[in-house]
Coordinates of C-alpha atoms and ligand atoms in Angstrom, one line a residue:
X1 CA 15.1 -25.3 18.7
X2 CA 12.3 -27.0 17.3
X3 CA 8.6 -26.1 18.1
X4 CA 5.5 -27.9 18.6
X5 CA 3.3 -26.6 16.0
X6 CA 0.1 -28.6 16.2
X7 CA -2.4 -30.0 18.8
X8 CA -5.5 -27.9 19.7
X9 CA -7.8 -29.6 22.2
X10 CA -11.1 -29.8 21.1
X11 CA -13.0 -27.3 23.1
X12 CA -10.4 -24.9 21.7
X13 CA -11.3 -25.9 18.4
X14 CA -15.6 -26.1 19.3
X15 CA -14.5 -22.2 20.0
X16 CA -12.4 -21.3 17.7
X17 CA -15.0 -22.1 14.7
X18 CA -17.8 -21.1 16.7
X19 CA -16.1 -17.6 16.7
X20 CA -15.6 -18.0 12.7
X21 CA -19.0 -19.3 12.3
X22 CA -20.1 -15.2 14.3
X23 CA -18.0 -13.3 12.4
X24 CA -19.3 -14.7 9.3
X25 CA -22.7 -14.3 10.2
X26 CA -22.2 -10.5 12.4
X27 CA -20.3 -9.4 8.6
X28 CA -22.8 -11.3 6.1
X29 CA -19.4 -12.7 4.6
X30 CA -20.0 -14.8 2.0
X31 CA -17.6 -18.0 2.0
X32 CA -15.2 -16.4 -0.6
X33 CA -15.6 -12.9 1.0
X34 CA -14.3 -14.8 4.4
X35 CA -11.8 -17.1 2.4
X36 CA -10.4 -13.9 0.5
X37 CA -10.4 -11.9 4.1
X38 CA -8.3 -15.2 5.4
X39 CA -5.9 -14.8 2.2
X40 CA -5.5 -11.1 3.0
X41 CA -4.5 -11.4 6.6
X42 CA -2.0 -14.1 5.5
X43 CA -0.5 -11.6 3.1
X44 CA 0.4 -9.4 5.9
X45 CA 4.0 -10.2 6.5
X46 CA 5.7 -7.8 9.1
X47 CA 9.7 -7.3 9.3
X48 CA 11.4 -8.0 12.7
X49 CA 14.5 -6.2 12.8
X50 CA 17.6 -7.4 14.4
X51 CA 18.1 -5.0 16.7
X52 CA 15.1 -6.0 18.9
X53 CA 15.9 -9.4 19.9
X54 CA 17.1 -8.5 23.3
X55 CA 16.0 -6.3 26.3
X56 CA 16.7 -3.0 25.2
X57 CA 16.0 -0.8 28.5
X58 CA 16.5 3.0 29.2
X59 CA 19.6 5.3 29.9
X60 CA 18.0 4.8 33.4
X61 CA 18.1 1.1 33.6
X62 CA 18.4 -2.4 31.4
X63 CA 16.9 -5.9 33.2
X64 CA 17.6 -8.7 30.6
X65 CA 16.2 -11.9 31.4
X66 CA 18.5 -13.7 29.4
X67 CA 18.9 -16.4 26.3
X68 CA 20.0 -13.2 24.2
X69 CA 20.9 -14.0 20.8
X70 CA 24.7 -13.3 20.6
X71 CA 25.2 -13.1 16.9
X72 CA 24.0 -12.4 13.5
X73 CA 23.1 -16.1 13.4
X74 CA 21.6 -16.7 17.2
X75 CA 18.7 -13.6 15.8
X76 CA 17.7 -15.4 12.7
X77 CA 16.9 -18.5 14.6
X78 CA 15.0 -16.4 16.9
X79 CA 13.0 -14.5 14.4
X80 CA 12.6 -18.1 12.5
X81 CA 11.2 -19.1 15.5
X82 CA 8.4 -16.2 15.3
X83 CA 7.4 -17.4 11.7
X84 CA 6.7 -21.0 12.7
X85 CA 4.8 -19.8 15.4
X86 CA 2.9 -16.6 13.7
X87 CA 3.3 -17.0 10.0
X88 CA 3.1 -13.1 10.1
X89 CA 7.0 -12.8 9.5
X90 CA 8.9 -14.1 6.9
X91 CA 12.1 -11.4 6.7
X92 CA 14.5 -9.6 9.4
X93 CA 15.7 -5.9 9.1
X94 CA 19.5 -5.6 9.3
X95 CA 21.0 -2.6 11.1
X96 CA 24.8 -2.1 10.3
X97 CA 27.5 -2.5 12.0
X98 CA 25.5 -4.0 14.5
X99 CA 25.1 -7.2 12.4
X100 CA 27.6 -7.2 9.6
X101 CA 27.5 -10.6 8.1
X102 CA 30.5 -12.7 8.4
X103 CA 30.1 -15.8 6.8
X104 CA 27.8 -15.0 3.9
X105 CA 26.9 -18.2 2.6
X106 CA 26.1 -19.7 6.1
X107 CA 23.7 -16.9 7.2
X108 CA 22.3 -17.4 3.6
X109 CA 21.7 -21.0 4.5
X110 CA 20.9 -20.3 7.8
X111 CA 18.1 -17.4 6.6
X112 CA 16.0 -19.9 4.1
X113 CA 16.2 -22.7 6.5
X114 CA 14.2 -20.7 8.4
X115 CA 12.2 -19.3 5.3
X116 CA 13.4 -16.0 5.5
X117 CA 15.1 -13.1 3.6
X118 CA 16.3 -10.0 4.3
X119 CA 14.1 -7.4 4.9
X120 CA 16.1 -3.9 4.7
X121 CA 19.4 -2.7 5.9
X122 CA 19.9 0.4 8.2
X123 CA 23.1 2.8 8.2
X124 CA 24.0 4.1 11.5
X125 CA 25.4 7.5 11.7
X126 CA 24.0 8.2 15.1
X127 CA 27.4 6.7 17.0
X128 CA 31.4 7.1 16.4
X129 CA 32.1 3.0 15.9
X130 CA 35.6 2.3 17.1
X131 CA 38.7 3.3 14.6
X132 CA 36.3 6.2 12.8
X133 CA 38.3 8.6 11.8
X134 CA 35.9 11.2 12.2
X135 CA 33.0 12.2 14.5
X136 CA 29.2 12.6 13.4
X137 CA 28.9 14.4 17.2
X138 CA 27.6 17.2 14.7
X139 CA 26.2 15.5 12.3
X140 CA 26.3 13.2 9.2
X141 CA 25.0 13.4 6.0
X142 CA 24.0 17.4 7.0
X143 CA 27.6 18.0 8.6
X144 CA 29.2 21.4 7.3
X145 CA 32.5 19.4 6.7
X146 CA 32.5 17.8 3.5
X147 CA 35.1 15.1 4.6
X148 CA 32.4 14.1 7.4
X149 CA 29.2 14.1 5.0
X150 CA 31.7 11.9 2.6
X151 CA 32.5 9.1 5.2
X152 CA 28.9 8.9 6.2
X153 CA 27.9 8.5 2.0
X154 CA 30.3 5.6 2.2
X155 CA 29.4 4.1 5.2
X156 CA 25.4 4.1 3.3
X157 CA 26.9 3.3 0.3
X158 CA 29.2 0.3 2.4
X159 CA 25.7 -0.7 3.8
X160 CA 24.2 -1.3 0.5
X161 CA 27.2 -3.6 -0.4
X162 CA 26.3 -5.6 2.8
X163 CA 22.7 -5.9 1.9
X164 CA 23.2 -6.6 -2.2
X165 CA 25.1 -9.7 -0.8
X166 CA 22.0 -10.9 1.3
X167 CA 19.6 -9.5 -1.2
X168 CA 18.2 -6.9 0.0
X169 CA 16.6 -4.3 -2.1
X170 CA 15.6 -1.7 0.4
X171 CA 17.8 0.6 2.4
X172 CA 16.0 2.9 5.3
X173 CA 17.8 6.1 6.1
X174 CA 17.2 7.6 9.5
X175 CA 19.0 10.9 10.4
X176 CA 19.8 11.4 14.0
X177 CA 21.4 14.9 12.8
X178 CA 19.9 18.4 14.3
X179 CA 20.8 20.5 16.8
X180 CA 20.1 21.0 20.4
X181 CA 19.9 25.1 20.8
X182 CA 18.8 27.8 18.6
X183 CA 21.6 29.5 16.3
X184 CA 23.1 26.1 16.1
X185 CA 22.2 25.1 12.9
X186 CA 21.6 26.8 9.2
X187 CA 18.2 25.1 8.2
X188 CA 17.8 26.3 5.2
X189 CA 22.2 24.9 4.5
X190 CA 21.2 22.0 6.3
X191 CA 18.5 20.5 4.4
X192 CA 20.4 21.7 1.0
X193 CA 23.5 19.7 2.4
X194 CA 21.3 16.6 3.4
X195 CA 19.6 16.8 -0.3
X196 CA 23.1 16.3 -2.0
X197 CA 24.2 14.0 0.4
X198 CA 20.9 11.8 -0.2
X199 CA 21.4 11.9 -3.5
X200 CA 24.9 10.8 -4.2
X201 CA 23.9 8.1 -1.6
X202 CA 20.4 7.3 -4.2
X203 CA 22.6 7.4 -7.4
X204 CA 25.0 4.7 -6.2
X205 CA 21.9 2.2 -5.0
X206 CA 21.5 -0.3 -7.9
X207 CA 18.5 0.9 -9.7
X208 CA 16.4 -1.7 -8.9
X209 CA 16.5 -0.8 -4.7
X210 CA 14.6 1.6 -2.8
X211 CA 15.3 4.2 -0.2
X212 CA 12.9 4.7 2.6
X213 CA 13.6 7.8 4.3
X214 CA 12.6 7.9 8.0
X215 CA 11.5 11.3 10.1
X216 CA 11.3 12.1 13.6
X217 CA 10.7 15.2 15.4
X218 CA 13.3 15.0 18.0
X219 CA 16.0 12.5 19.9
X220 CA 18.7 12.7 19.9
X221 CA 18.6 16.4 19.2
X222 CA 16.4 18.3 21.5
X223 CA 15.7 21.5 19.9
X224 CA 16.0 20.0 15.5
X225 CA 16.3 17.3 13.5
X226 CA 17.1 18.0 10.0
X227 CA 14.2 15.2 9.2
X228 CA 11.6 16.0 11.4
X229 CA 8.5 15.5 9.9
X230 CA 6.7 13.9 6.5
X231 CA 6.3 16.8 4.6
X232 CA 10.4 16.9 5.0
X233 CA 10.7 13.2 4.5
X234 CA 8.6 13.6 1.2
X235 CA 10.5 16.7 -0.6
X236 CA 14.0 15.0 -0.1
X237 CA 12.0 11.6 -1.4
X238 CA 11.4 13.9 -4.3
X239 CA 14.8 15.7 -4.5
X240 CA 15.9 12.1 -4.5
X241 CA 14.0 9.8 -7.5
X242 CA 11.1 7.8 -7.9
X243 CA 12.6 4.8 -5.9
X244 CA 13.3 7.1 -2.7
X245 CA 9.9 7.2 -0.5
X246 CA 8.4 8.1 3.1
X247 CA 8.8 5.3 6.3
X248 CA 6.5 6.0 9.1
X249 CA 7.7 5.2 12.4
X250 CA 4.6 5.6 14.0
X251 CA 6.6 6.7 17.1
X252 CA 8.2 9.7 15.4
X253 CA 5.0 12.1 15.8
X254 CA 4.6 14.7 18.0
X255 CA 1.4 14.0 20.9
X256 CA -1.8 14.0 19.4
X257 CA -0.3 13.9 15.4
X258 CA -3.3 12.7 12.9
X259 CA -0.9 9.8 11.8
X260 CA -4.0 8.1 9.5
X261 CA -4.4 11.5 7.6
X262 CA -0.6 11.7 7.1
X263 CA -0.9 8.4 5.4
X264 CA -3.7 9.3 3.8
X265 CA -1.4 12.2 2.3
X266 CA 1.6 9.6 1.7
X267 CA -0.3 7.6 -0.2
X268 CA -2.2 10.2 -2.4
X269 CA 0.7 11.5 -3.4
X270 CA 2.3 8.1 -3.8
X271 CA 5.0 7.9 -1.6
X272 CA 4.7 5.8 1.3
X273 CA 7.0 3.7 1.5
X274 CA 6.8 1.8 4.7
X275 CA 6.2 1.9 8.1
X276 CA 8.0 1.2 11.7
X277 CA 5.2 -0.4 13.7
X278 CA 5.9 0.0 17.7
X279 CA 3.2 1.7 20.6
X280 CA 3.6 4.9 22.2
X281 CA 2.2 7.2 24.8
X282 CA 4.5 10.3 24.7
X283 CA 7.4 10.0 22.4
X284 CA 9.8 7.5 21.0
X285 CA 8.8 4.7 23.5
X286 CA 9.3 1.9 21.1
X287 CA 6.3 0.0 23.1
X288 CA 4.4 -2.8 22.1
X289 CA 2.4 -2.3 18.6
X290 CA -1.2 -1.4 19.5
X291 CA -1.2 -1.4 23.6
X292 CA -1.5 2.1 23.6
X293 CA -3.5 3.4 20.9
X294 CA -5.2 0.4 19.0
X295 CA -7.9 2.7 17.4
X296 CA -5.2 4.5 15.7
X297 CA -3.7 1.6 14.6
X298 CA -6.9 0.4 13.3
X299 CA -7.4 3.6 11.6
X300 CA -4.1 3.8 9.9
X301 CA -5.0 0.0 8.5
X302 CA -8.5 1.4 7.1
X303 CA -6.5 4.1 5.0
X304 CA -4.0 1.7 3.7
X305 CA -6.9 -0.9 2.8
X306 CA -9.2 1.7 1.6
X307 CA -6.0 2.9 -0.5
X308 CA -4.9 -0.5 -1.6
X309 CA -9.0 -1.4 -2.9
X310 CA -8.6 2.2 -4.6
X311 CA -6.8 2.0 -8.4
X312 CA -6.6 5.8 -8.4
X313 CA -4.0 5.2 -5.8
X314 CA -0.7 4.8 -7.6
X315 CA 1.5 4.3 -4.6
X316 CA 4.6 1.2 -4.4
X317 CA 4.3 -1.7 -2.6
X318 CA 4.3 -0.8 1.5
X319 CA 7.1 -2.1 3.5
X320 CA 5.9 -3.1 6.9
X321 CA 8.5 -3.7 9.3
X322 CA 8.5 -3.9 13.3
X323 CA 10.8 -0.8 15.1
X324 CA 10.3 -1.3 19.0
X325 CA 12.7 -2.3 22.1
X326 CA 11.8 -4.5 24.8
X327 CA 12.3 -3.1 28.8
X328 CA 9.7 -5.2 31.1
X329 CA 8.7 -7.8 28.4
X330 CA 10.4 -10.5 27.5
X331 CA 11.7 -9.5 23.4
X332 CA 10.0 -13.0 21.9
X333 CA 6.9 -12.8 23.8
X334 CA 6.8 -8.8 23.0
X335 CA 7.6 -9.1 19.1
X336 CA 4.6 -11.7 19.4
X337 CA 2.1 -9.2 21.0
X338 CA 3.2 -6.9 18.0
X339 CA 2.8 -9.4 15.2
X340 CA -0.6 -10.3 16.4
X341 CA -1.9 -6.8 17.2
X342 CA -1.0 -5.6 13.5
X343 CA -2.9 -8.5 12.0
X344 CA -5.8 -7.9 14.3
X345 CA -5.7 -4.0 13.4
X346 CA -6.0 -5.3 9.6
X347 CA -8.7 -7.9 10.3
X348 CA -10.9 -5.3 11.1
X349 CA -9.7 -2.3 8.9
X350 CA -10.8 -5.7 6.4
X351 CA -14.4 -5.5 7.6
X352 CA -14.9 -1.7 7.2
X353 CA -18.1 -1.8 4.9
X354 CA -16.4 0.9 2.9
X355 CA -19.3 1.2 0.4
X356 CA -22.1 2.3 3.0
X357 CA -19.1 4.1 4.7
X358 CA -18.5 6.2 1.4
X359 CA -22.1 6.9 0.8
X360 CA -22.8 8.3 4.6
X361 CA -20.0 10.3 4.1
X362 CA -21.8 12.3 0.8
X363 CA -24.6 12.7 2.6
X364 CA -22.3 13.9 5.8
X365 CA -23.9 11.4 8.3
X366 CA -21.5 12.1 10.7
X367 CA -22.8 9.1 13.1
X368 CA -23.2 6.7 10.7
X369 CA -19.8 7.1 9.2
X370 CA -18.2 6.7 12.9
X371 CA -21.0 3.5 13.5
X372 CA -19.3 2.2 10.3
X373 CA -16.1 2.2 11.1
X374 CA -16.7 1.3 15.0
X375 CA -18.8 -1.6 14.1
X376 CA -15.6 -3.2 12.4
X377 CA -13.1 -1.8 15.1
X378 CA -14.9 -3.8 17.7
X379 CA -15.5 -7.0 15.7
X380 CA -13.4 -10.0 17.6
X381 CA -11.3 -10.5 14.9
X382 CA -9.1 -13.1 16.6
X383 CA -10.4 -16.0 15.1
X384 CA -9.9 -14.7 11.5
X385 CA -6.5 -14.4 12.7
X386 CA -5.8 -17.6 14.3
X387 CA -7.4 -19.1 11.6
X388 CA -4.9 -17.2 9.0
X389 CA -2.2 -18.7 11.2
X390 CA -2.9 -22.4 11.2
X391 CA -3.8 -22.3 7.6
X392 CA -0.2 -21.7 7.1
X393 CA 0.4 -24.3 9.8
X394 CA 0.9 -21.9 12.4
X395 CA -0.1 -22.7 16.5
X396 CA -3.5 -21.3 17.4
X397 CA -2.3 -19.5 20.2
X398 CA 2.0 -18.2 20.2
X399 CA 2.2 -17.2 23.4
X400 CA 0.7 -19.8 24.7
X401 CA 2.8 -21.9 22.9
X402 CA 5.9 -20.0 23.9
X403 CA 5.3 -20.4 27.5
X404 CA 3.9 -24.0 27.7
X405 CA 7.2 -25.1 25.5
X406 CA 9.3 -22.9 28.0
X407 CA 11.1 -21.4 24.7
X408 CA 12.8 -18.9 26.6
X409 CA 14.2 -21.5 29.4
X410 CA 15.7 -23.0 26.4
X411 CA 17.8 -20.1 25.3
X412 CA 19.3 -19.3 28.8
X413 CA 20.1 -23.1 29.0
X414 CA 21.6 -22.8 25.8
X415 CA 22.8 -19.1 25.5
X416 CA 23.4 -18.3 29.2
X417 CA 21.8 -16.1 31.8
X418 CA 23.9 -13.2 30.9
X419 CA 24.1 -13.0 26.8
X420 CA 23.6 -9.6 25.2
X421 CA 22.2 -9.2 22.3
X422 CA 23.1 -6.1 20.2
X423 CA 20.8 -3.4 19.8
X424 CA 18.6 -1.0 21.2
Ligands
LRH501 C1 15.2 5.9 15.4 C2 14.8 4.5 14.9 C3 15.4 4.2 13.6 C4 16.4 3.1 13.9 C5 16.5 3.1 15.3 C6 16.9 1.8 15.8 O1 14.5 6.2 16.6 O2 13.4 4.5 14.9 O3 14.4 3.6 12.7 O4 17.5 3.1 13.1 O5 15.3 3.6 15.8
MN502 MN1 12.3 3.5 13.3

């Protein structure tokens, strides 16, 4: 499907640089400051995973709209679609079986037509696929039957074959295994079993790939999860190697969790690894990145740039990849809220005047450390970010886009009013 890409009118553009032309001024940026500030936004390239193409919904209810990619294929042209129109994406998460590969060479074609690459590959143990001999309904990698932990090592080891064929590099390992009443489970066994299981599955990754290892405090199991929480995540990342490290899902947090200090932590002791950007009021919700909490998100950007501008920090490169599912908004026009909301948290995390902010915080200026950093949180940052956008010939406004060019009337003409895509 191809997109219209350029075309402001002028007032847009009379507004547009007038905004550029306040944010210069409001920050004192300096034309390289503001040039280097453009460069860093553009940097920020987010993951879209496959698995979040289509309406997701609730065990209560699912409303697709339709134009759902079908296939491996149908979801790369989707999220190729996202990078001409954000140029904040530039690779897709794979989640296996859901989108095993059939014709290698065409999705290979397929993937830098649209200038992508693959992102990282997920194992699922947290369903029985068809034919499996045997059940993970207690478990996977932490099961207290060997033959079970072993056909859950192969599957991740099987799902590293998958991704070494489309160049992957990373694979993300989240555990639905725990248990639902107390008694169930041995902790103490369980983490020891997990440990092993981890590291066969680290030892057979090619030694130039990394392991991200995902927490979450609860859901599927309702009473513990053998990963529940960072400081879990991080000792198993240990137990593991240097090349196993901590993902963030900033959904997997229990109400009121200081998520900024945990990555803070992560990247003190070097070993963040990445993150699963999605918005949440009370658990798992998967919502849109930033329409809940954006001063959190904001917040978590100032560690990671305050890190990154810090060379006492030795932590690796930080994967940042989109983990959300779509109920009332349409997936495109939701993954583009994300996109844009993550860049926009960074624009301003960008203008953080960390030098006065470090010296108020010696002389323990409580206010003028929070003036600091609010003076940069409520900055309008979105011309630094459409501006990032069209300098890689993005559109100046996606959505807009999206909806004038009726994108999504184009996939149920050509996909159908009832295509599913699979996922969450
Ligand atoms: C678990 C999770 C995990 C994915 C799944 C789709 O809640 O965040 O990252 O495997 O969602
Ligand atoms: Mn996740």
């Amino acid at each position: 499907m191809t997109i219209e890409t350029t075309g402001m009118e002028a007032r847009q553009i009379q507004i547009h640089q007038s905004g550029l032309e306040h944010v210069k001024n409001a920050h004192q940026l300096t034309e390289t400051a503001f040039n280097q500030l453009i460069g860093a936004i553009q940097s920020l390239q987010v993951a879209v995973p496959s698995w979040a193409l289509g309406t997701g919904g609730t065990r209560f209810g699912r409303f697709p709209e339709g134009g759902e990619p079908r296939n491996l294929e149908e979801k790369i042209e989707d999220v190729g679609l996202l990078r001409k129109l954000t140029q904040a994406t530039n690779s897709v998460s794979l989640h296996i079986p859901w989108d095993i590969p059939k014709d290698i060479a065409a999705i290979q074609q397929l993937l830098s037509s649209q200038g992508l690459t693959i992102d990282s590959v997920n194992y699922n143990t947290f369903q029985d696929q068809p034919g499996q001999p045997l059940s993970y309904k207690f478990g996977s990698l932490c099961h207290t039957d060997n033959a079970i932990r072993k056909q859950a090592v192969d599957h991740n080891i099987e799902v590293v074959e998958h991704g070494k064929l489309l160049n992957s590099k990373v694979l993300t390992v989240w555990l639905a295994d725990g248990s639902n009443f107390p008694g169930q489970h041995h902790f103490r066994r369980a983490f020891s079993r997990t440990q092993d299981s981890l590291r066969q599955i680290y030892e057979a990754m090619p030694n130039d790939w990394t392991m991200l290892i995902e927490y979450k405090p609860y859901e599927p199991s309702f009473y513990s999860m053998v990963i529940p929480d960072w400081g879990t995540s991080f000792q198993l990342s240990q137990g593991c190697g240097d090349r196993a490290h901590v993902l963030v899902d900033l959904g997997h947090h229990l109400p009121n969790t200081n998520i900024e200090q945990i990555v803070a932590r992560l990247l003190h002791f070097g070993r963040l690894g990445g993150f699963h950007f999605n918005g949440s009021q009370y658990g798992d919700d998967d919502l849109t990145t930033g329409a809940i909490k954006p001063y959190q998100l904001f917040l978590i950007f100032h560690e990671l740039a305050m890190g990154a501008a810090d060379a006492t920090v030795k932590n690796p490169a930080v994967a940042y990849m989109i983990d959300a599912s779509h109920n009332l908004k349409d997936p495109l026009e939701d993954l583009i809220n994300s996109l844009e909301n993550i860049r926009t948290a960074y624009a301003k995390a960008l203008l953080v005047d960390v030098k006065a902010l470090g010296e108020a915080q010696q002389q323990n200026d409580v206010v003028a450390c929070e003036q600091i950093l609010q003076r940069a949180f409520l900055a309008d940052v979105r011309p630094l970010v459409a501006e990032a956008r069209m300098r890689n010939e993005g559109v100046f406004d996606p959505l807009e886009s999206f909806r004038s060019q009726k994108v999504r009337a184009g996939l149920i003409s050509r996909r159908g009013k009832k295509s599913v895509a699979t996922g969450l």
